[in-house]
Coordinates of C-alpha atoms (C1' of nucleotides) in Angstrom, one line a residue:
Chain A
M227 CA 64.5 133.3 59.5
K228 CA 67.8 131.6 59.2
P229 CA 70.7 134.5 59.3
P230 CA 72.7 134.5 55.4
L231 CA 75.0 131.6 56.7
R232 CA 78.4 132.3 56.3
Y233 CA 78.3 135.9 56.2
V234 CA 78.1 136.6 60.0
A235 CA 81.5 133.8 60.0
D236 CA 82.7 134.4 57.5
P237 CA 83.5 138.4 56.9
S238 CA 85.2 137.2 52.9
P239 CA 87.0 140.3 51.0
L240 CA 84.8 138.9 48.6
V241 CA 81.8 139.6 50.7
N242 CA 82.3 143.2 51.6
E243 CA 83.7 144.2 47.6
F244 CA 80.4 143.0 47.1
A245 CA 78.8 145.5 48.8
N246 CA 80.5 147.9 48.1
F247 CA 79.7 146.9 43.8
C248 CA 76.2 146.9 45.2
H249 CA 76.2 150.3 47.3
Q250 CA 77.7 152.2 44.5
W251 CA 74.7 150.7 42.7
D252 CA 77.7 149.5 40.0
L253 CA 76.2 146.5 38.7
H254 CA 78.1 144.5 36.2
R255 CA 81.3 144.8 39.0
A256 CA 78.4 143.4 41.3
M257 CA 77.3 140.5 39.5
R258 CA 80.8 139.6 38.2
A259 CA 81.5 139.7 42.4
M260 CA 77.8 138.2 43.6
D261 CA 79.0 135.0 40.5
A262 CA 82.6 134.6 42.8
M263 CA 80.4 134.3 46.1
E264 CA 78.5 132.0 44.7
R265 CA 81.3 129.9 43.9
H266 CA 82.5 129.8 47.0
G267 CA 79.3 130.1 48.8
V268 CA 79.5 133.2 50.3
F269 CA 76.5 135.3 50.9
A270 CA 76.0 139.2 51.9
D271 CA 73.2 140.7 54.2
A272 CA 69.4 141.1 53.0
I273 CA 70.5 145.3 52.8
T274 CA 73.1 144.6 49.9
Y275 CA 70.6 142.5 48.2
S276 CA 67.9 145.0 48.2
E277 CA 69.7 147.6 47.0
L278 CA 71.0 145.8 44.5
I279 CA 67.6 144.5 43.2
K280 CA 66.4 148.1 43.3
C281 CA 69.5 148.9 41.2
C282 CA 68.2 146.8 38.9
S283 CA 64.5 147.3 39.2
A284 CA 65.9 151.4 38.3
R285 CA 68.2 150.2 35.4
G286 CA 65.9 147.9 33.3
A287 CA 68.3 145.2 33.8
V288 CA 66.4 141.8 33.4
Q289 CA 68.3 139.1 33.5
E290 CA 70.6 140.8 35.9
G291 CA 67.2 140.0 37.6
K292 CA 66.7 137.2 37.9
R293 CA 69.9 136.1 38.6
V294 CA 70.0 137.7 41.7
H295 CA 66.7 136.1 42.5
E296 CA 68.5 132.3 41.7
H297 CA 71.2 133.7 43.6
I298 CA 69.8 134.5 46.8
F299 CA 67.2 131.7 46.7
C300 CA 70.5 128.9 46.6
K301 CA 71.3 125.9 48.1
G302 CA 71.1 127.1 52.4
Y303 CA 70.2 130.4 51.8
E304 CA 66.7 131.9 53.3
P305 CA 66.8 135.6 52.4
K306 CA 64.4 137.6 54.4
M307 CA 60.8 138.5 53.7
F308 CA 61.5 142.6 52.1
V309 CA 64.5 141.5 50.2
V310 CA 61.3 138.6 48.7
N311 CA 59.4 141.4 49.1
T312 CA 61.6 143.9 46.7
L313 CA 62.3 140.6 44.2
L314 CA 58.8 141.2 44.2
N315 CA 58.3 144.6 43.5
M316 CA 61.1 144.3 40.8
Y317 CA 58.9 141.9 38.9
V318 CA 56.0 144.5 38.9
K319 CA 58.3 146.5 37.6
F320 CA 58.7 145.0 34.5
N321 CA 55.6 144.2 34.1
L322 CA 56.7 140.1 34.8
L323 CA 53.2 138.8 36.1
E324 CA 54.0 135.6 36.1
E325 CA 56.8 135.8 37.9
A326 CA 56.1 138.0 40.1
E327 CA 52.9 135.4 41.2
D328 CA 55.1 132.3 41.2
L329 CA 57.4 134.8 43.7
F330 CA 54.1 135.1 45.5
D331 CA 52.9 132.4 46.0
E332 CA 56.0 130.3 47.0
M333 CA 56.8 132.7 49.9
P334 CA 56.1 130.8 53.4
E335 CA 55.3 134.1 55.0
R336 CA 53.8 137.7 53.5
N337 CA 53.0 140.5 55.0
V338 CA 51.4 143.9 54.5
V339 CA 53.9 144.7 51.9
S340 CA 54.0 141.8 49.9
W341 CA 50.5 142.0 49.1
T342 CA 50.4 146.1 48.6
T343 CA 53.4 145.4 46.2
M344 CA 50.5 142.2 44.2
I345 CA 47.6 144.2 44.4
S346 CA 49.1 147.8 42.6
A347 CA 50.7 145.4 40.0
Y348 CA 46.6 143.8 39.7
S349 CA 45.1 147.7 40.4
N350 CA 46.1 148.2 36.2
K351 CA 43.9 146.3 34.5
L352 CA 43.0 143.3 36.9
N353 CA 41.2 144.7 38.9
D354 CA 38.9 141.5 39.6
K355 CA 42.1 139.9 40.9
A356 CA 43.0 143.3 43.1
L357 CA 40.3 143.1 45.2
K358 CA 40.4 139.2 45.5
C359 CA 43.9 139.7 46.5
L360 CA 42.5 142.7 49.3
I361 CA 39.8 139.6 50.8
L362 CA 42.8 137.2 51.0
M363 CA 44.8 139.6 52.8
F364 CA 41.7 139.8 55.1
R365 CA 41.4 135.8 55.4
E366 CA 45.1 135.4 56.5
G367 CA 45.0 138.2 59.0
V368 CA 47.1 140.6 57.6
R369 CA 45.7 143.8 58.0
P370 CA 45.8 147.4 54.7
N371 CA 47.4 150.4 55.7
M372 CA 47.5 153.0 53.5
F373 CA 49.5 152.4 50.6
T374 CA 47.5 149.0 50.0
Y375 CA 44.0 151.4 50.4
S376 CA 45.8 153.9 47.4
S377 CA 46.4 151.0 45.9
V378 CA 43.4 148.9 46.1
L379 CA 41.3 152.3 45.2
R380 CA 42.5 152.2 42.0
A381 CA 40.8 149.1 40.8
C382 CA 37.9 150.0 42.1
D383 CA 36.6 151.0 38.5
G384 CA 33.2 149.5 38.2
L385 CA 32.5 147.9 41.5
P386 CA 29.4 148.7 42.7
N387 CA 29.9 149.5 46.6
L388 CA 32.6 151.8 46.5
R389 CA 30.9 153.5 49.2
Q390 CA 31.3 150.3 51.4
L391 CA 34.5 150.5 50.9
H392 CA 35.0 154.3 51.4
C393 CA 33.4 153.8 55.4
G394 CA 35.7 151.4 55.6
I395 CA 38.4 153.1 55.1
I396 CA 37.1 155.6 57.3
K397 CA 36.6 153.6 60.0
T398 CA 40.2 152.6 59.9
G399 CA 40.6 156.3 60.5
L400 CA 43.2 155.7 57.1
E401 CA 41.1 157.8 55.1
S402 CA 43.4 161.3 56.4
D403 CA 45.9 159.8 53.9
V404 CA 46.3 162.0 51.3
F405 CA 47.1 159.6 49.5
V406 CA 44.7 157.8 50.0
R407 CA 42.1 161.1 49.6
S408 CA 43.5 161.7 45.9
A409 CA 42.9 157.9 44.9
L410 CA 39.7 158.0 46.7
I411 CA 39.4 161.9 44.7
D412 CA 40.3 159.7 41.0
V413 CA 37.9 156.9 42.1
Y414 CA 35.1 159.2 42.5
S415 CA 36.3 161.3 39.5
K416 CA 36.1 158.5 36.8
W417 CA 31.9 157.3 38.4
S418 CA 31.3 160.5 37.2
D419 CA 30.6 160.7 40.8
L420 CA 32.5 164.3 41.3
D421 CA 29.7 165.3 44.5
N422 CA 31.6 162.7 46.1
A423 CA 34.6 164.1 45.4
L424 CA 34.5 167.4 46.0
G425 CA 34.0 166.2 49.8
V426 CA 36.3 163.9 49.8
F427 CA 38.3 167.2 48.8
D428 CA 37.3 169.8 50.7
E429 CA 37.3 168.0 53.9
M430 CA 40.6 168.3 53.3
P431 CA 42.9 170.2 55.6
T432 CA 46.0 169.7 54.2
R433 CA 46.2 169.2 50.5
D434 CA 49.0 169.2 48.0
L435 CA 50.0 169.3 44.2
V436 CA 48.9 166.6 43.7
V437 CA 45.8 166.4 45.2
W438 CA 44.7 169.8 43.3
N439 CA 45.7 168.2 40.4
S440 CA 43.1 165.5 40.7
I441 CA 40.7 167.6 41.7
I442 CA 41.1 169.6 38.2
G443 CA 41.0 166.9 36.9
G444 CA 38.2 165.3 37.6
F445 CA 36.4 167.8 36.4
A446 CA 38.0 168.5 33.5
Q447 CA 37.8 164.7 32.0
N448 CA 33.7 165.0 33.3
S449 CA 33.3 167.6 30.6
D450 CA 32.6 170.1 33.8
G451 CA 35.5 172.6 32.4
N452 CA 34.4 175.8 34.0
E453 CA 34.2 174.1 37.3
A454 CA 38.0 172.8 36.4
L455 CA 39.1 176.5 35.3
N456 CA 37.4 178.1 39.1
L457 CA 39.4 175.1 41.0
F458 CA 43.1 176.1 39.8
K459 CA 41.7 179.8 40.4
R460 CA 41.6 178.4 44.2
M461 CA 45.0 176.4 43.3
K462 CA 46.4 179.5 42.5
R463 CA 44.9 181.2 45.4
A464 CA 46.2 178.6 47.9
G465 CA 49.7 179.6 46.5
F466 CA 50.4 176.0 44.7
L467 CA 52.2 176.9 40.9
A468 CA 50.9 174.6 37.9
D469 CA 53.2 171.8 36.9
Q470 CA 52.4 169.5 33.7
A471 CA 49.3 167.4 35.2
T472 CA 47.8 170.6 36.1
L473 CA 48.9 172.2 33.0
T474 CA 47.2 169.8 30.6
S475 CA 44.0 168.9 32.6
V476 CA 43.6 173.0 32.5
L477 CA 44.1 172.8 28.8
R478 CA 41.4 170.1 28.2
A479 CA 38.8 172.4 30.2
C480 CA 39.8 175.1 27.6
T481 CA 40.1 172.3 24.9
G482 CA 36.3 171.7 25.7
L483 CA 34.5 174.8 26.6
A484 CA 36.5 176.0 23.2
L485 CA 38.5 178.8 24.9
L486 CA 41.7 179.9 22.3
E487 CA 42.4 183.2 24.6
L488 CA 42.3 181.6 27.5
G489 CA 44.6 178.0 25.9
R490 CA 46.5 180.8 24.8
Q491 CA 47.8 182.0 28.5
V492 CA 48.3 179.0 29.2
H493 CA 50.5 177.8 26.2
V494 CA 52.6 180.2 28.2
H495 CA 53.2 178.1 30.7
V496 CA 53.3 175.2 28.7
L497 CA 57.4 176.0 27.4
K498 CA 57.9 176.1 31.3
F499 CA 57.5 171.8 30.6
D500 CA 58.1 171.7 26.7
Q501 CA 59.6 168.4 26.6
D502 CA 56.2 167.3 28.2
L503 CA 54.6 164.7 25.5
I504 CA 51.4 164.0 27.4
L505 CA 51.1 168.0 28.1
N506 CA 52.4 169.6 24.0
N507 CA 49.4 166.5 23.4
A508 CA 47.0 169.0 25.2
L509 CA 48.6 171.6 24.3
I510 CA 48.1 170.3 19.9
D511 CA 44.6 168.6 20.9
M512 CA 42.9 172.2 22.4
Y513 CA 44.3 174.2 18.8
C514 CA 42.7 171.8 16.9
K515 CA 39.5 171.3 18.9
C516 CA 39.4 175.8 19.6
G517 CA 39.9 175.1 15.7
S518 CA 43.4 177.2 15.2
L519 CA 45.0 175.2 13.3
E520 CA 48.3 176.8 12.5
D521 CA 48.7 177.0 16.1
A522 CA 48.0 173.3 16.0
N523 CA 50.5 172.7 13.3
S524 CA 53.4 175.1 15.0
A525 CA 52.8 173.7 18.4
F526 CA 53.3 170.0 16.6
S527 CA 55.8 170.8 14.1
R528 CA 57.6 171.9 17.8
M529 CA 58.0 168.7 19.8
V530 CA 60.9 166.8 19.7
E531 CA 59.1 163.4 20.7
K532 CA 55.8 162.8 18.3
D533 CA 54.3 159.8 19.9
V534 CA 50.8 157.4 18.0
I535 CA 48.8 160.1 20.3
S536 CA 50.5 163.1 18.8
W537 CA 50.3 162.3 15.2
S538 CA 46.5 160.7 15.9
T539 CA 45.7 163.8 18.1
M540 CA 46.7 166.3 14.8
V541 CA 45.5 163.5 11.9
A542 CA 41.7 163.6 13.1
G543 CA 42.4 167.8 14.1
L544 CA 42.8 168.6 10.7
A545 CA 40.4 166.5 9.1
Q546 CA 37.3 167.5 11.3
N547 CA 38.3 171.4 10.3
G548 CA 38.3 170.5 6.5
Y549 CA 41.3 169.7 5.9
S550 CA 41.1 166.4 4.1
R551 CA 44.1 166.1 1.4
Q552 CA 46.3 167.7 5.0
A553 CA 45.1 165.0 7.1
L554 CA 46.1 162.0 4.8
E555 CA 49.1 163.5 3.8
L556 CA 50.2 164.0 7.3
F557 CA 48.7 160.4 8.2
E558 CA 51.5 159.6 5.5
S559 CA 54.6 160.9 7.2
M560 CA 53.0 159.7 10.2
K561 CA 53.8 156.3 8.8
E562 CA 57.0 157.4 7.4
S563 CA 57.9 158.5 10.9
G564 CA 57.6 155.1 12.1
S565 CA 55.0 155.5 14.9
R566 CA 52.0 152.4 14.3
P567 CA 48.7 153.6 13.8
N568 CA 46.0 152.6 16.2
Y569 CA 42.5 152.3 16.8
I570 CA 41.2 156.2 17.1
T571 CA 44.2 157.4 14.2
V572 CA 42.7 154.9 12.0
L573 CA 39.5 156.7 12.9
G574 CA 40.7 159.9 11.9
V575 CA 42.3 158.8 8.3
L576 CA 38.2 157.5 7.7
F577 CA 36.9 160.4 9.1
A578 CA 39.0 162.5 6.3
C579 CA 38.4 160.3 3.1
S580 CA 34.8 161.1 3.6
H581 CA 35.9 164.4 4.1
A582 CA 37.7 165.0 1.2
G583 CA 35.0 162.3 -0.7
L584 CA 37.4 159.8 -1.3
V585 CA 35.4 157.2 -0.7
E586 CA 37.6 154.3 -2.5
K587 CA 40.8 155.4 -0.1
G588 CA 38.2 155.2 2.5
W589 CA 36.8 151.8 1.6
Y590 CA 39.8 150.6 0.7
Y591 CA 41.8 151.9 4.1
F592 CA 38.1 150.3 5.9
R593 CA 38.7 146.7 3.9
S594 CA 43.3 146.7 4.9
M595 CA 43.0 148.7 8.1
K596 CA 43.3 144.9 10.3
K597 CA 46.5 143.4 7.8
L598 CA 48.0 146.6 7.1
F599 CA 47.9 147.8 11.1
G600 CA 46.6 145.3 12.9
V601 CA 43.7 147.3 14.2
D602 CA 40.1 145.8 14.2
P603 CA 37.3 148.2 12.3
G604 CA 35.3 148.5 15.4
R605 CA 31.3 150.6 15.7
E606 CA 33.4 153.9 15.4
H607 CA 34.7 153.0 12.1
Y608 CA 31.5 151.2 10.4
G609 CA 30.3 155.3 11.4
C610 CA 32.5 156.7 9.3
L611 CA 32.2 154.4 6.5
I612 CA 29.1 155.2 6.5
D613 CA 29.6 158.9 7.0
L614 CA 32.0 158.3 3.9
L615 CA 28.9 156.5 1.3
G616 CA 25.7 158.6 2.9
R617 CA 28.1 161.6 1.9
A618 CA 28.2 160.2 -1.4
G619 CA 24.1 159.6 -2.2
R620 CA 25.2 155.7 -2.0
L621 CA 22.1 155.4 0.8
D622 CA 22.1 151.9 0.1
E623 CA 25.2 151.0 0.5
A624 CA 24.8 152.2 3.9
V625 CA 22.6 150.6 5.0
K626 CA 23.3 147.0 3.3
L627 CA 27.1 148.5 4.9
I628 CA 25.1 148.6 8.7
H629 CA 23.1 145.4 8.4
E630 CA 26.3 143.9 8.0
M631 CA 28.2 145.2 10.7
E632 CA 30.3 142.2 13.0
C633 CA 29.0 144.4 15.7
E634 CA 25.7 145.9 17.2
P635 CA 24.7 149.3 15.8
D636 CA 24.3 151.9 18.5
S637 CA 21.6 155.7 18.4
V638 CA 25.5 157.0 17.2
T639 CA 25.2 154.7 14.2
W640 CA 21.6 154.7 13.0
R641 CA 21.8 159.1 13.5
T642 CA 24.7 159.1 10.7
L643 CA 22.8 157.2 8.6
L644 CA 19.9 159.8 9.9
G645 CA 22.1 163.0 8.3
A646 CA 22.8 161.6 5.8
C647 CA 19.1 161.1 4.9
R648 CA 18.2 164.2 5.8
V649 CA 21.2 165.9 3.0
H650 CA 19.7 163.8 0.5
R651 CA 16.1 163.9 1.7
N652 CA 15.4 160.3 2.2
V653 CA 12.5 160.8 3.8
D654 CA 11.4 157.2 4.6
L655 CA 14.6 155.4 5.4
A656 CA 15.2 159.3 7.8
I657 CA 11.7 158.2 9.4
Y658 CA 13.3 154.7 10.1
A659 CA 17.0 155.6 11.4
A660 CA 15.0 157.7 13.7
K661 CA 12.9 155.2 15.2
K662 CA 15.8 153.0 15.4
I663 CA 17.6 156.4 18.1
I664 CA 14.2 156.4 19.9
E665 CA 14.4 152.5 20.4
L666 CA 17.8 153.4 21.3
E667 CA 18.0 156.7 23.4
P668 CA 14.3 157.0 23.9
E669 CA 15.0 160.1 26.2
D670 CA 16.7 162.3 24.0
A671 CA 14.4 165.2 23.0
G672 CA 16.5 166.3 19.4
T673 CA 15.5 163.0 17.6
Y674 CA 11.9 163.7 18.5
I675 CA 12.5 166.4 17.2
L676 CA 13.6 165.3 14.0
L677 CA 11.5 163.0 13.6
S678 CA 8.7 165.3 13.7
N679 CA 10.1 167.8 11.4
I680 CA 10.4 165.4 8.5
Y681 CA 6.6 164.5 9.2
A682 CA 5.9 168.3 8.6
N683 CA 8.2 168.4 6.0
T684 CA 5.8 166.0 4.3
Q685 CA 2.8 168.0 5.6
R686 CA 2.1 164.3 7.4
W687 CA 0.6 166.8 10.9
E688 CA -1.1 163.4 12.2
D689 CA 2.2 161.9 12.8
V690 CA 3.2 164.7 13.7
A691 CA 1.2 165.2 16.5
E692 CA 2.0 161.5 17.5
V693 CA 5.4 162.2 18.1
R694 CA 4.5 165.5 19.9
K695 CA 1.9 162.9 22.2
T696 CA 5.1 161.1 22.8
M697 CA 7.2 163.4 24.2
T698 CA 4.7 164.7 26.3
N699 CA 3.6 161.2 27.3
R700 CA 7.5 160.7 28.5
G701 CA 7.7 164.1 29.5
I702 CA 10.6 164.9 27.1
R703 CA 11.6 168.7 26.4
K704 CA 12.7 169.8 23.8
T705 CA 17.1 171.1 24.5
P706 CA 17.5 175.2 23.9
G707 CA 19.8 176.2 21.8
C708 CA 22.7 177.2 22.6
S709 CA 25.9 179.3 22.0
W710 CA 29.1 180.7 23.3
I711 CA 31.7 182.9 22.1
E712 CA 34.6 184.1 24.0
V713 CA 35.2 188.5 23.6
D714 CA 37.3 190.0 26.2
K715 CA 38.7 187.0 28.0
Q716 CA 34.3 187.2 28.6
I717 CA 32.4 184.8 27.6
H718 CA 29.4 185.6 26.1
V719 CA 26.0 183.1 26.5
F720 CA 23.0 182.8 24.0
I721 CA 20.1 181.1 24.3
L722 CA 17.3 180.8 21.9
G723 CA 14.8 182.7 23.8
D724 CA 16.9 184.1 26.5
T725 CA 16.5 188.6 26.2
S726 CA 19.2 188.5 29.9
H727 CA 22.0 189.7 27.7
P728 CA 22.8 193.6 28.7
K729 CA 23.1 194.2 25.2
I730 CA 20.4 192.1 23.5
E731 CA 19.0 195.1 21.6
E732 CA 21.1 196.7 20.0
I733 CA 22.4 192.7 18.8
V734 CA 18.8 192.2 17.4
Q735 CA 18.8 195.8 15.6
R736 CA 22.1 194.7 14.3
L737 CA 21.0 191.4 13.8
N738 CA 18.6 193.0 11.8
D739 CA 20.3 195.2 10.1
L740 CA 22.3 192.3 8.4
I741 CA 19.9 189.6 7.7
E742 CA 18.9 192.9 5.2
R743 CA 21.6 193.1 4.0
V744 CA 22.1 189.5 3.2
M745 CA 19.2 189.2 2.2
G746 CA 19.5 191.2 -0.8
V747 CA 22.4 189.4 -2.0
G748 CA 19.9 186.9 -2.5
Y749 CA 20.3 184.7 0.7
V750 CA 16.6 183.2 1.8
P751 CA 15.8 182.5 4.7
D752 CA 15.1 178.6 5.2
T753 CA 12.5 177.1 6.7
N754 CA 12.6 173.5 6.0
F755 CA 14.6 173.7 9.0
V756 CA 12.6 175.7 12.3
L757 CA 11.3 173.2 14.8
Q758 CA 7.6 174.2 15.0
D759 CA 5.2 173.7 12.2
L760 CA 4.5 177.6 12.3
E761 CA 3.5 179.5 9.2
G762 CA 5.1 182.3 7.2
E763 CA 6.4 185.4 8.2
Q764 CA 6.6 183.4 12.3
K765 CA 8.9 180.9 11.0
E766 CA 11.5 183.6 9.9
D767 CA 11.2 184.9 13.2
S768 CA 11.5 181.9 15.0
L769 CA 15.1 181.1 12.9
R770 CA 16.0 184.9 12.9
Y771 CA 17.4 184.6 16.6
H772 CA 19.0 181.5 16.8
S773 CA 21.5 181.9 19.4
E774 CA 24.7 181.2 16.5
K775 CA 22.6 184.3 14.9
L776 CA 23.1 186.1 17.7
A777 CA 26.3 184.6 19.6
I778 CA 28.6 185.3 15.3
M779 CA 26.2 188.9 15.4
F780 CA 28.2 189.8 18.6
G781 CA 31.4 189.0 17.7
L782 CA 31.1 190.7 14.3
M783 CA 30.0 194.1 16.6
N784 CA 32.5 193.4 19.3
L785 CA 35.7 191.6 17.6
S786 CA 38.6 193.4 15.0
R787 CA 37.8 192.6 11.5
E788 CA 41.5 190.6 11.4
K789 CA 40.1 188.0 14.3
T790 CA 38.1 185.1 13.6
V791 CA 34.5 184.7 15.1
R792 CA 34.3 181.3 17.3
I793 CA 31.7 180.2 18.5
R794 CA 30.5 176.6 20.1
K795 CA 27.0 175.4 19.8
N796 CA 25.2 173.0 21.8
L797 CA 23.1 171.2 19.0
R798 CA 23.6 170.5 16.1
I799 CA 23.9 174.1 13.6
C800 CA 20.5 174.3 11.4
G801 CA 20.8 174.4 7.6
D802 CA 19.8 178.5 7.3
C803 CA 22.8 179.3 10.4
H804 CA 24.8 177.4 7.6
V805 CA 23.5 179.6 4.7
F806 CA 23.6 182.7 6.9
A807 CA 26.7 182.3 8.4
K808 CA 28.5 181.5 4.5
V809 CA 26.8 184.5 3.0
V810 CA 27.9 186.8 5.7
S811 CA 31.6 184.9 5.0
R812 CA 31.6 186.4 1.9
M813 CA 30.0 190.1 2.8
E814 CA 31.9 191.3 5.0
H815 CA 34.8 189.2 4.7
R816 CA 35.0 187.9 7.9
S817 CA 36.1 183.7 9.1
I818 CA 34.1 182.6 11.0
V819 CA 34.7 179.1 13.1
I820 CA 31.6 177.1 14.7
R821 CA 31.8 174.2 16.2
D822 CA 28.9 172.5 17.3
P823 CA 29.2 168.9 19.4
I824 CA 30.3 166.4 16.5
R825 CA 32.0 168.7 13.5
Y826 CA 33.3 172.4 13.2
H827 CA 32.2 174.8 10.3
H828 CA 35.1 176.9 8.8
F829 CA 33.0 179.9 6.9
Q830 CA 35.9 181.7 4.7
D831 CA 34.5 183.5 1.5
G832 CA 30.9 182.1 1.1
V833 CA 32.5 178.2 1.8
C834 CA 32.3 176.0 4.8
S835 CA 34.7 173.4 5.5
C836 CA 32.5 171.1 5.9
G837 CA 30.8 170.8 1.8
D838 CA 27.4 171.2 2.5
Y839 CA 27.4 168.2 4.9
W840 CA 26.8 167.5 8.2
Chain B
dG1255 C1' 60.7 147.1 51.1
dT1256 C1' 54.4 149.0 49.2
dA1257 C1' 50.7 153.3 47.5
dG1258 C1' 47.7 158.9 44.4
dG1259 C1' 47.5 163.6 39.4
dG1260 C1' 47.8 164.6 33.2
dT1261 C1' 47.0 163.8 26.6
dT1262 C1' 43.8 161.1 20.8
dA1263 C1' 37.6 159.4 19.1
dG1264 C1' 32.4 159.1 20.8

DNA sequence: GTAGGGTTAG
């Protein structure tokens, strides 16, 4: 590498002036000074150029950056490698991959920084290229450092030999770096390999906030809210203060567990970061999924900045909680605000149409979504429309739509159709759909049970026996129904057939009283939904203690009148419990919310927000 | 001059 040609020989005042502007990050004057230098054929030193490039990079000044690039490759000048590396980095920051690649290819020599910059450019979505880069780098004899590994690990999403790479990192001794560790934790989490993620975490002698956030986020994203919350407690005990990322993951954990009260407590800490978009998005999602639309609405309206995720969350949240009209109104406001709907926004809109029974409007959005919003209908959009048609009783059209789908129907698609068959009592189509689901998901106990119930309800006992036999042969067991309720910041769990709750006797006694009273106002246990083929009274007994009934009773006993009884369930609510909840909401003047795995049921004054369709 | 963590559906 030659030194700058005339810098030493000619310390021109032009160069000095240029250097001053560059070091002050006065981009405008620096660029003018650079033009003057070019006219006189003089150049500055490498550090000055590097400073100028960093300034362009920080200011997002693309054109200026390209001018500097041209300037330092002027005839007769050979920039030092670290200046070219700075340029490379600038292009990567501007997301100008082609420019970065061209520059990289032309470099006569490349060091670990050059390679790492390229790897980090690819490690967002071009994972193959990032890994190829690592291999080429080895071939050129350049050894990766901790920067390289933390970049390349981001590209390992979907890499089968992650363990191998991990071992390689251990051998080089670079595993001790916190950045590398957090990247490892993150990759293992993305793979849902939380044992290994926790292994890396536990071995760390010192941890920083980001590492805590990585592990908490890992559990929160893998639907293990309890462990995420435990780790959050450990983090606080270790003396760390939560930041935006921590709180976002904690909120996500609350969302998954439907812990409204804990979520409210977290909200207090969110106020410290009230300008943070992602955190606020997580907050409104938490309130929506915990069924408190008042809180969601007020948090949403207080947001200074809203993006497509904020709008989509709120539109879907309203729709899922039964406020279809408001969801569609909000969607109109979204369009007026200039925010562009995406794939997920449209799902919320179709969901709203479906729940409001707006068949024509749903069809309209479905047919014109490509033209209106540039979004191609995907499997989930078809699902919403199948739900819409099913709700309206147009089962033939729904089946026709499944056969016309551009993508392969999956088990969710068939399950949607099955739901429609159940409501409209179409036995033959239900059997057809259930068989399709079993083909695609032979391990799912729920479908076998459902199929067996359909047979039982139509007295097809031989078929019932056949399904049961298949289940036994395949070793499939029923998942017991399970409901959760939060009272005084404590979670109470009720499982069908489990009597371990300390107050179970009192709950059962009070529940029996309640059932007597609701039967007095015309409630009849709906034995069609019983999961076993029992007879008469026995049937009623097994219904009587469904986990959601126990949870409702416990809520009525322990929550003050004005409080909503909020329950989360692991399985879909059964028809009998649904009727029961409606009657109780009217008779006891209580508001009850039950969130099952895919729908919300807001019971008030004897009516449910789902419109008795789920 | 190069690196790590958080949000919407399913």
